[in-house]
Each structure stands twice: as C-alpha cells, then as structure tokens.
Amino acid sequence: GKSSIHSKVVDLIWSSTGTVVSLYPNPVQDVLQIDLNAVKAQHTTVTISDMSGRILKQVQLASAKGMNHFDINLSEIASGLYFVQVYENDSLISASKVKKN
C-alpha cells in the first residue's frame, strides 16, 4: 500500500560515433553526474556555460572504452540554467541544458 515518486531526470544522448552520454540529476544541487559509454578510449572535455555562452567551467577527462562515470562539482556555480557540452577528441557529441538549484 505504499507509493513513491522519484524525480531523477536522466538526459540520454546517442552520438554519431556510438558513444552514449547520460547526464543526471536535472535539476542538480552540487554534483552533476555523467555516465559515458565510449566505443573506444578517448580524450573527453566537459564544458559548463551560462546562457550567454560564457564558459564557467571546463573539465578535461580521459575516457576508457566502455562505461565511464564522472562527477562534476558545480557547488561554486550560482543557481540558474546552464549548457553542458561534452566533447570527445574535440568533436561535440552532446549538448544539454541543466538547471542548477
């Protein structure tokens, strides 16, 4: 006789190279989690920008073939709406909007 509501929203993106990107939770409090299932080892860059396009944070990562998990700390960024772009080997594979509470 119990029910529960889960508010986790996952943004799932398939890139043209076959890499799958998941961003969650949305809205985010302090830590944005990114799951990236890569078809090969690659150089990955995550960019957080405000709605005017100004880059607030950029993180360089190394992805291995298979499932990768990254935590991006957003505690120093003010509440608002932001663009999150994920690049693999300098090519854009994912662009999403994320709300920070």
Short mmCIF file of N, CA and C in Angstrom, two decimals:
data_model
loop_
_atom_site.label_atom_id
_atom_site.label_comp_id
_atom_site.label_asym_id
_atom_site.label_seq_id
_atom_site.Cartn_x
_atom_site.Cartn_y
_atom_site.Cartn_z
N GLY A 1 0.79 -1.20 0.00
CA GLY A 1 0.00 0.00 0.00
C GLY A 1 0.83 1.26 0.00
N LYS A 2 2.11 1.21 -0.38
CA LYS A 2 2.93 2.43 -0.43
C LYS A 2 3.26 2.78 -1.86
N SER A 3 3.40 4.06 -2.10
CA SER A 3 3.89 4.51 -3.40
C SER A 3 4.95 5.56 -3.16
N SER A 4 5.84 5.70 -4.12
CA SER A 4 6.89 6.71 -4.01
C SER A 4 7.09 7.35 -5.37
N ILE A 5 7.53 8.60 -5.33
CA ILE A 5 7.79 9.35 -6.55
C ILE A 5 9.28 9.66 -6.60
N HIS A 6 9.89 9.36 -7.71
CA HIS A 6 11.30 9.64 -7.92
C HIS A 6 11.43 10.73 -8.96
N SER A 7 12.21 11.78 -8.61
CA SER A 7 12.30 12.93 -9.51
C SER A 7 13.59 12.96 -10.31
N LYS A 8 14.33 11.86 -10.32
CA LYS A 8 15.58 11.84 -11.07
C LYS A 8 15.27 11.89 -12.56
N VAL A 9 15.80 12.87 -13.24
CA VAL A 9 15.63 13.00 -14.69
C VAL A 9 16.98 12.70 -15.33
N VAL A 10 16.99 11.81 -16.28
CA VAL A 10 18.22 11.43 -16.96
C VAL A 10 18.10 11.86 -18.42
N ASP A 11 19.10 12.60 -18.90
CA ASP A 11 19.16 13.02 -20.28
C ASP A 11 20.10 12.06 -21.00
N LEU A 12 19.57 11.25 -21.91
CA LEU A 12 20.34 10.21 -22.59
C LEU A 12 20.54 10.60 -24.04
N ILE A 13 21.81 10.67 -24.47
CA ILE A 13 22.14 11.10 -25.83
C ILE A 13 23.02 10.06 -26.50
N TRP A 14 22.65 9.67 -27.73
CA TRP A 14 23.49 8.80 -28.57
C TRP A 14 24.21 9.69 -29.56
N SER A 15 25.54 9.61 -29.59
CA SER A 15 26.29 10.42 -30.55
C SER A 15 26.41 9.66 -31.87
N SER A 16 26.85 10.35 -32.89
CA SER A 16 27.01 9.73 -34.21
C SER A 16 28.13 8.69 -34.21
N THR A 17 29.03 8.74 -33.20
CA THR A 17 30.12 7.77 -33.13
C THR A 17 29.73 6.53 -32.34
N GLY A 18 28.53 6.53 -31.75
CA GLY A 18 28.08 5.39 -30.96
C GLY A 18 28.25 5.57 -29.47
N THR A 19 28.89 6.64 -29.04
CA THR A 19 29.04 6.91 -27.62
C THR A 19 27.70 7.34 -27.03
N VAL A 20 27.38 6.82 -25.85
CA VAL A 20 26.14 7.17 -25.16
C VAL A 20 26.48 8.02 -23.95
N VAL A 21 25.80 9.17 -23.81
CA VAL A 21 26.05 10.10 -22.71
C VAL A 21 24.76 10.24 -21.89
N SER A 22 24.87 10.08 -20.57
CA SER A 22 23.76 10.30 -19.65
C SER A 22 24.15 11.37 -18.64
N LEU A 23 23.31 12.40 -18.49
CA LEU A 23 23.54 13.47 -17.52
C LEU A 23 22.42 13.42 -16.48
N TYR A 24 22.77 13.47 -15.20
CA TYR A 24 21.76 13.45 -14.15
C TYR A 24 22.38 13.93 -12.85
N PRO A 25 21.62 14.33 -11.85
CA PRO A 25 20.19 14.63 -11.91
C PRO A 25 19.97 15.99 -12.56
N ASN A 26 18.78 16.23 -12.97
CA ASN A 26 18.41 17.52 -13.56
C ASN A 26 17.01 17.86 -13.04
N PRO A 27 16.89 18.82 -12.14
CA PRO A 27 17.89 19.81 -11.72
C PRO A 27 18.95 19.21 -10.80
N VAL A 28 20.10 19.87 -10.78
CA VAL A 28 21.25 19.42 -9.99
C VAL A 28 21.43 20.35 -8.79
N GLN A 29 21.88 19.77 -7.68
CA GLN A 29 22.19 20.59 -6.50
C GLN A 29 23.65 21.05 -6.54
N ASP A 30 24.58 20.10 -6.35
CA ASP A 30 26.00 20.43 -6.31
C ASP A 30 26.86 19.59 -7.25
N VAL A 31 26.45 18.34 -7.52
CA VAL A 31 27.28 17.44 -8.32
C VAL A 31 26.48 16.91 -9.50
N LEU A 32 26.95 17.23 -10.71
CA LEU A 32 26.37 16.69 -11.93
C LEU A 32 27.08 15.39 -12.24
N GLN A 33 26.31 14.33 -12.44
CA GLN A 33 26.88 13.03 -12.75
C GLN A 33 26.76 12.77 -14.24
N ILE A 34 27.83 12.27 -14.81
CA ILE A 34 27.85 11.97 -16.24
C ILE A 34 28.30 10.52 -16.41
N ASP A 35 27.48 9.74 -17.08
CA ASP A 35 27.86 8.39 -17.49
C ASP A 35 28.11 8.43 -18.98
N LEU A 36 29.25 7.91 -19.39
CA LEU A 36 29.64 7.95 -20.79
C LEU A 36 30.08 6.55 -21.19
N ASN A 37 29.34 5.94 -22.08
CA ASN A 37 29.70 4.61 -22.59
C ASN A 37 30.40 4.82 -23.93
N ALA A 38 31.72 4.74 -23.90
CA ALA A 38 32.55 5.05 -25.06
C ALA A 38 32.86 3.79 -25.87
N VAL A 39 32.87 3.94 -27.18
CA VAL A 39 33.19 2.82 -28.07
C VAL A 39 34.71 2.60 -28.17
N LYS A 40 35.50 3.60 -27.73
CA LYS A 40 36.95 3.48 -27.71
C LYS A 40 37.51 4.48 -26.70
N ALA A 41 38.77 4.30 -26.30
CA ALA A 41 39.43 5.25 -25.41
C ALA A 41 39.53 6.60 -26.11
N GLN A 42 39.33 7.67 -25.36
CA GLN A 42 39.30 8.99 -25.98
C GLN A 42 39.59 10.07 -24.96
N HIS A 43 39.87 11.25 -25.47
CA HIS A 43 40.02 12.45 -24.67
C HIS A 43 38.64 13.10 -24.59
N THR A 44 38.15 13.35 -23.37
CA THR A 44 36.80 13.90 -23.17
C THR A 44 36.91 15.25 -22.47
N THR A 45 36.13 16.22 -22.95
CA THR A 45 36.06 17.53 -22.33
C THR A 45 34.61 17.84 -22.02
N VAL A 46 34.34 18.31 -20.79
CA VAL A 46 33.00 18.74 -20.38
C VAL A 46 33.08 20.25 -20.14
N THR A 47 32.18 21.00 -20.79
CA THR A 47 32.15 22.45 -20.66
C THR A 47 30.79 22.88 -20.10
N ILE A 48 30.82 23.73 -19.07
CA ILE A 48 29.61 24.30 -18.49
C ILE A 48 29.60 25.77 -18.85
N SER A 49 28.54 26.25 -19.52
CA SER A 49 28.44 27.65 -19.91
C SER A 49 27.10 28.23 -19.51
N ASP A 50 27.10 29.54 -19.29
CA ASP A 50 25.84 30.21 -19.00
C ASP A 50 25.07 30.42 -20.30
N MET A 51 23.88 30.97 -20.19
CA MET A 51 23.00 31.10 -21.36
C MET A 51 23.52 32.11 -22.39
N SER A 52 24.48 32.95 -22.01
CA SER A 52 25.09 33.88 -22.97
C SER A 52 26.29 33.25 -23.67
N GLY A 53 26.65 32.01 -23.29
CA GLY A 53 27.76 31.33 -23.93
C GLY A 53 29.09 31.45 -23.22
N ARG A 54 29.12 32.16 -22.09
CA ARG A 54 30.35 32.34 -21.33
C ARG A 54 30.70 31.04 -20.61
N ILE A 55 31.90 30.51 -20.83
CA ILE A 55 32.32 29.27 -20.19
C ILE A 55 32.65 29.53 -18.73
N LEU A 56 31.96 28.79 -17.84
CA LEU A 56 32.17 28.93 -16.40
C LEU A 56 33.08 27.84 -15.85
N LYS A 57 33.06 26.69 -16.49
CA LYS A 57 33.88 25.57 -16.03
C LYS A 57 34.18 24.66 -17.20
N GLN A 58 35.40 24.17 -17.25
CA GLN A 58 35.79 23.22 -18.29
C GLN A 58 36.66 22.16 -17.63
N VAL A 59 36.30 20.89 -17.84
CA VAL A 59 36.99 19.77 -17.21
C VAL A 59 37.52 18.85 -18.30
N GLN A 60 38.82 18.53 -18.22
CA GLN A 60 39.46 17.59 -19.15
C GLN A 60 39.48 16.22 -18.49
N LEU A 61 39.03 15.20 -19.21
CA LEU A 61 38.94 13.84 -18.69
C LEU A 61 39.48 12.84 -19.69
N ALA A 62 39.85 11.69 -19.21
CA ALA A 62 40.27 10.59 -20.09
C ALA A 62 39.23 9.48 -19.95
N SER A 63 38.63 9.08 -21.06
CA SER A 63 37.63 8.02 -21.06
C SER A 63 38.24 6.74 -21.59
N ALA A 64 37.93 5.65 -20.93
CA ALA A 64 38.35 4.33 -21.40
C ALA A 64 37.23 3.73 -22.24
N LYS A 65 37.53 2.71 -23.01
CA LYS A 65 36.49 2.01 -23.77
C LYS A 65 35.53 1.38 -22.76
N GLY A 66 34.23 1.54 -23.01
CA GLY A 66 33.22 1.00 -22.10
C GLY A 66 32.61 2.10 -21.25
N MET A 67 32.07 1.70 -20.09
CA MET A 67 31.35 2.64 -19.23
C MET A 67 32.32 3.46 -18.38
N ASN A 68 32.10 4.77 -18.38
CA ASN A 68 32.87 5.72 -17.58
C ASN A 68 31.89 6.55 -16.77
N HIS A 69 32.26 6.88 -15.54
CA HIS A 69 31.42 7.73 -14.69
C HIS A 69 32.25 8.90 -14.20
N PHE A 70 31.69 10.11 -14.34
CA PHE A 70 32.36 11.33 -13.91
C PHE A 70 31.42 12.15 -13.04
N ASP A 71 31.96 12.74 -11.97
CA ASP A 71 31.22 13.68 -11.13
C ASP A 71 31.80 15.06 -11.37
N ILE A 72 30.95 15.99 -11.74
CA ILE A 72 31.38 17.37 -11.98
C ILE A 72 30.81 18.23 -10.86
N ASN A 73 31.68 18.82 -10.05
CA ASN A 73 31.26 19.64 -8.92
C ASN A 73 30.81 21.01 -9.42
N LEU A 74 29.56 21.35 -9.14
CA LEU A 74 29.00 22.65 -9.56
C LEU A 74 28.67 23.52 -8.36
N SER A 75 29.20 23.21 -7.18
CA SER A 75 28.83 23.95 -5.97
C SER A 75 29.23 25.42 -6.04
N GLU A 76 30.26 25.75 -6.81
CA GLU A 76 30.73 27.14 -6.90
C GLU A 76 29.95 27.95 -7.94
N ILE A 77 29.04 27.30 -8.65
CA ILE A 77 28.26 27.97 -9.69
C ILE A 77 26.89 28.36 -9.12
N ALA A 78 26.43 29.57 -9.40
CA ALA A 78 25.16 30.08 -8.89
C ALA A 78 23.98 29.31 -9.49
N SER A 79 22.84 29.38 -8.82
CA SER A 79 21.62 28.76 -9.33
C SER A 79 21.26 29.39 -10.67
N GLY A 80 20.72 28.58 -11.57
CA GLY A 80 20.32 29.08 -12.88
C GLY A 80 20.29 27.97 -13.91
N LEU A 81 20.15 28.35 -15.16
CA LEU A 81 20.09 27.40 -16.28
C LEU A 81 21.41 27.47 -17.04
N TYR A 82 21.99 26.30 -17.35
CA TYR A 82 23.31 26.23 -17.97
C TYR A 82 23.32 25.23 -19.13
N PHE A 83 24.26 25.44 -20.06
CA PHE A 83 24.52 24.48 -21.13
C PHE A 83 25.64 23.56 -20.67
N VAL A 84 25.48 22.27 -20.91
CA VAL A 84 26.54 21.30 -20.66
C VAL A 84 26.88 20.68 -22.00
N GLN A 85 28.13 20.84 -22.41
CA GLN A 85 28.58 20.27 -23.68
C GLN A 85 29.66 19.24 -23.39
N VAL A 86 29.55 18.09 -24.06
CA VAL A 86 30.53 17.02 -23.91
C VAL A 86 31.19 16.81 -25.27
N TYR A 87 32.51 16.86 -25.27
CA TYR A 87 33.30 16.68 -26.48
C TYR A 87 34.12 15.40 -26.35
N GLU A 88 34.23 14.64 -27.44
CA GLU A 88 35.17 13.53 -27.47
C GLU A 88 36.16 13.82 -28.59
N ASN A 89 37.44 13.80 -28.23
CA ASN A 89 38.51 14.12 -29.18
C ASN A 89 38.21 15.40 -29.95
N ASP A 90 37.78 16.44 -29.22
CA ASP A 90 37.50 17.79 -29.74
C ASP A 90 36.27 17.88 -30.66
N SER A 91 35.44 16.85 -30.73
CA SER A 91 34.19 16.90 -31.50
C SER A 91 33.02 16.86 -30.54
N LEU A 92 32.07 17.79 -30.72
CA LEU A 92 30.89 17.86 -29.85
C LEU A 92 30.03 16.62 -30.04
N ILE A 93 29.73 15.92 -28.94
CA ILE A 93 28.87 14.73 -29.03
C ILE A 93 27.57 14.90 -28.24
N SER A 94 27.51 15.91 -27.34
CA SER A 94 26.33 16.09 -26.52
C SER A 94 26.21 17.55 -26.11
N ALA A 95 24.99 18.08 -26.20
CA ALA A 95 24.71 19.44 -25.71
C ALA A 95 23.35 19.39 -25.01
N SER A 96 23.34 19.75 -23.75
CA SER A 96 22.11 19.68 -22.95
C SER A 96 21.99 20.91 -22.07
N LYS A 97 20.77 21.20 -21.65
CA LYS A 97 20.54 22.24 -20.66
C LYS A 97 20.35 21.57 -19.31
N VAL A 98 20.95 22.17 -18.29
CA VAL A 98 20.84 21.67 -16.92
C VAL A 98 20.47 22.83 -16.02
N LYS A 99 19.50 22.58 -15.13
CA LYS A 99 19.11 23.60 -14.16
C LYS A 99 19.85 23.32 -12.86
N LYS A 100 20.47 24.37 -12.30
CA LYS A 100 21.16 24.26 -11.01
C LYS A 100 20.31 24.93 -9.97
N ASN A 101 19.96 24.19 -8.90
CA ASN A 101 19.18 24.75 -7.79
C ASN A 101 20.10 25.29 -6.72
#
